[in-house]
Structures are given as C-alpha cells and as structure tokens.
XYZ file of N, CA and C in Angstrom:
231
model
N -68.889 -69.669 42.954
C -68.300 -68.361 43.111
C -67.047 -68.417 43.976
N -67.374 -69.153 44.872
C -65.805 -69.286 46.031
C -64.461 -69.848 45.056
N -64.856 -70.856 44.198
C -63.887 -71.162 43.135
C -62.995 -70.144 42.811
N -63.686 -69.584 41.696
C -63.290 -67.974 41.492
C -62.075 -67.413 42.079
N -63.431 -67.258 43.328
C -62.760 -66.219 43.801
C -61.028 -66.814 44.515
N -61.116 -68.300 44.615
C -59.616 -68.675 45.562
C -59.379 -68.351 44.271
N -59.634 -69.083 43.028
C -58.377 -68.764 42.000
C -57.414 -67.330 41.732
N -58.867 -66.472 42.016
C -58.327 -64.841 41.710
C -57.316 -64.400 42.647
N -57.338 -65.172 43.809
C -56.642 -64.919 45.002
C -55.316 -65.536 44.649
N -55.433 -66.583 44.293
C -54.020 -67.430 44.098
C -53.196 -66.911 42.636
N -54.108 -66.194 41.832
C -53.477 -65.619 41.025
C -52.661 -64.525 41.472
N -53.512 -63.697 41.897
C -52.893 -62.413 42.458
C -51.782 -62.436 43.238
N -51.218 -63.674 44.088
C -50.715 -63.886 45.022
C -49.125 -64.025 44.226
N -49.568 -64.949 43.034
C -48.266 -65.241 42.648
C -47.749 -64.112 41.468
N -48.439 -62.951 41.042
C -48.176 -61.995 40.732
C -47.616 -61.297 41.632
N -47.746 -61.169 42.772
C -47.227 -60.274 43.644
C -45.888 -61.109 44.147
N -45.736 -62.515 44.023
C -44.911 -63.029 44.377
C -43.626 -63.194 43.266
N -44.390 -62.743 42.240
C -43.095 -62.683 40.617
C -42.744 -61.262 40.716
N -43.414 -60.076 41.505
C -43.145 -58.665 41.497
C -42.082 -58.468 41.827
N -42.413 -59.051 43.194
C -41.278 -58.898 44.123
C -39.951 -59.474 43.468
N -39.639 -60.578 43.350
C -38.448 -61.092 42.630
C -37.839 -60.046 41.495
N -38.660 -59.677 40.441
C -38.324 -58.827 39.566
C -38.076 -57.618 40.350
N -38.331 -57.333 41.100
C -37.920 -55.852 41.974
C -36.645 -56.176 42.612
N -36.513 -57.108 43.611
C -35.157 -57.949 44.603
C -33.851 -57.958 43.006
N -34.451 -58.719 42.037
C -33.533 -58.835 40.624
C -32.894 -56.889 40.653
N -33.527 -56.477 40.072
C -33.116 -55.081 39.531
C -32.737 -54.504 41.060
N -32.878 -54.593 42.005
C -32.281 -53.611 43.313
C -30.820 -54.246 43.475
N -30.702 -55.897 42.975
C -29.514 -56.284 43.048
C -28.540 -55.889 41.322
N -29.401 -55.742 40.725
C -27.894 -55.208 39.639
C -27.871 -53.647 39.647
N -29.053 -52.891 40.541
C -27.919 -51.749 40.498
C -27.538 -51.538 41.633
N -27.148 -51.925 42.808
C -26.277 -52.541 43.742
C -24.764 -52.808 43.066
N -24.782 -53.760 42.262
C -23.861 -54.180 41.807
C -23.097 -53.078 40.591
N -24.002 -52.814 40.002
C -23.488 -51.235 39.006
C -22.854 -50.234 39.732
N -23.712 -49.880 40.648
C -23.157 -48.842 42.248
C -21.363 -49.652 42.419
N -21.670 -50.947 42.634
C -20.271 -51.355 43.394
C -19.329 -51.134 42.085
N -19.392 -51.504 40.564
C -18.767 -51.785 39.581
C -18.242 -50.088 39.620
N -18.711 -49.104 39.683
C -18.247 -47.366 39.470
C -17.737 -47.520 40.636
N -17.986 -47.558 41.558
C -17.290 -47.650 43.074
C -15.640 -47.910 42.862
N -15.845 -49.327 41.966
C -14.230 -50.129 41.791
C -13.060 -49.003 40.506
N -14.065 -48.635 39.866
C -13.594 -47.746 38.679
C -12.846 -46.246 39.693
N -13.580 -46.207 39.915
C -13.559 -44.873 40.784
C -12.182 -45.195 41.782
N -12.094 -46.186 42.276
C -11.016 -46.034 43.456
C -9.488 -46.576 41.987
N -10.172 -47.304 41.330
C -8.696 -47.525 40.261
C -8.549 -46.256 40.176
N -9.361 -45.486 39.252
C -8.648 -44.123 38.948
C -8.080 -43.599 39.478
N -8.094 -43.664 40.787
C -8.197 -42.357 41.719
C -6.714 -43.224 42.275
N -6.230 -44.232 42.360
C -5.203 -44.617 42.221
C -4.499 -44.486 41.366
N -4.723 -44.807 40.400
C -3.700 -44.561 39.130
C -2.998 -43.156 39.074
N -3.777 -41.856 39.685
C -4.006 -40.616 39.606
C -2.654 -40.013 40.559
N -2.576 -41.047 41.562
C -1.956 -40.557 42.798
C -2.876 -39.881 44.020
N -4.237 -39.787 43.917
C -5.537 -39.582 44.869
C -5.893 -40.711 45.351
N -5.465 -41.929 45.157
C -6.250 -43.153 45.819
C -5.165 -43.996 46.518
N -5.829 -45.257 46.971
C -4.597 -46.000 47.569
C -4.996 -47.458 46.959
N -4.021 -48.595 46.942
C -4.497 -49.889 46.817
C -4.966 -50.472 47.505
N -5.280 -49.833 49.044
C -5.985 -50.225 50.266
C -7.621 -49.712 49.818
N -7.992 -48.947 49.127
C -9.538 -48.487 48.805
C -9.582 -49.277 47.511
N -8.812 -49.388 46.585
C -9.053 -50.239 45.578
C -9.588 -52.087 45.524
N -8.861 -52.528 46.668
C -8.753 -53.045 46.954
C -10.196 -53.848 47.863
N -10.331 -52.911 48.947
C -11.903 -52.922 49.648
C -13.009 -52.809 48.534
N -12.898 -51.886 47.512
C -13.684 -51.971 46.420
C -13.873 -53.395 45.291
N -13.011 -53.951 45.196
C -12.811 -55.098 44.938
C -13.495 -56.280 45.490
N -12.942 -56.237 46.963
C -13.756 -57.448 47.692
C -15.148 -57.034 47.810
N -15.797 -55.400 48.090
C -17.252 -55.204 48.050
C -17.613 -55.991 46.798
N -17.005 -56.144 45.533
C -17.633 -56.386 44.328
C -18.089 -57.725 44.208
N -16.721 -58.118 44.466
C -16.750 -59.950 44.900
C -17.559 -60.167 45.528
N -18.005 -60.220 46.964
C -19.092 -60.411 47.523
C -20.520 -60.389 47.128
N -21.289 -59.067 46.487
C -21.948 -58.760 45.654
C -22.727 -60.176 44.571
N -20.936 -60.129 44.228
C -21.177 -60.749 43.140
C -21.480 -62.802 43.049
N -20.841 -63.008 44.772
C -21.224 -64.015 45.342
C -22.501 -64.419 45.803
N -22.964 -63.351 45.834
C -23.824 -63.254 46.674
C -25.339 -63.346 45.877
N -25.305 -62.540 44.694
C -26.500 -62.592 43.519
C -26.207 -62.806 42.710
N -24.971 -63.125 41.854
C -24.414 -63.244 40.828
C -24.086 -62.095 39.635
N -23.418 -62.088 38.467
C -22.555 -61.772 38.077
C -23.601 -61.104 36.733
N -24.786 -60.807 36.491
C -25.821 -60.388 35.439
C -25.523 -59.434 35.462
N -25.520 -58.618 35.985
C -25.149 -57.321 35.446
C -24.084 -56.994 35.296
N -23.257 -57.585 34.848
C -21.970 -57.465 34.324
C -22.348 -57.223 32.289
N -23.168 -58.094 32.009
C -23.897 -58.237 31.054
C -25.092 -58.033 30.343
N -25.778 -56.641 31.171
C -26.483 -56.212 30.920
C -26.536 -54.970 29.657
C-alpha cells in the first residue's frame, strides 16, 4: 500500500509541477500581448501627434526585454 501511495504522491506532484509551468507559460504571453498593444499604442499615438519617440521607444525596450527574457511565442500565437 505505501507503494501506491508514494507513487500517487509523485504523480500528483509532477502534475502540479506541469500546472504551474503551463500557468508561468500563459501569464508570460499575455504579459507580452499587454507589452505588444502597449508598443502599438505609443506608435499610434505618435504618428497622431499625441505621443513622443521617447514613449515609443520605452515601449520598445519593455518589449525587448520581455521578449529576452521568455521568448518570442507569442508573437505566433
């Protein structure tokens, strides 16, 4: 019975340990979706004469980073 039961344990464990990843995954591409409208948003708003290339710009490097940081999947989603 102790068999079992470590197995059920070690199962469960690494279910909860694939959860998490799949949760960390999706909190990081819409992070990155957030930053991608972020970058849209300050172009426009430049192009418009409402923005500056100094916010476009910060929007940019937020993206880059981001995108250093977890990579570039949701670009391609």
């Amino acid at each position: 019975m102790a068999g079992f039961l470590d197995r059920a344990k070690e199962q469960a464990q690494r279910g909860l340990t694939q959860g998490k990843q799949k949760l960390d995954e999706v909190q990081a591409q819409r992070a990155g979706s957030d930053l991608l409208k972020k970058l849209g948003a300050a172009y426009f708003a430049e192009r418009r004469g409402s923005g500056t290339p100094e916010a476009t710009q910060q929007a940019l490097q937020a993206l880059e980073s981001h995108i250093a940081a977890h990579g570039d999947a949701f670009l391609h989603s």
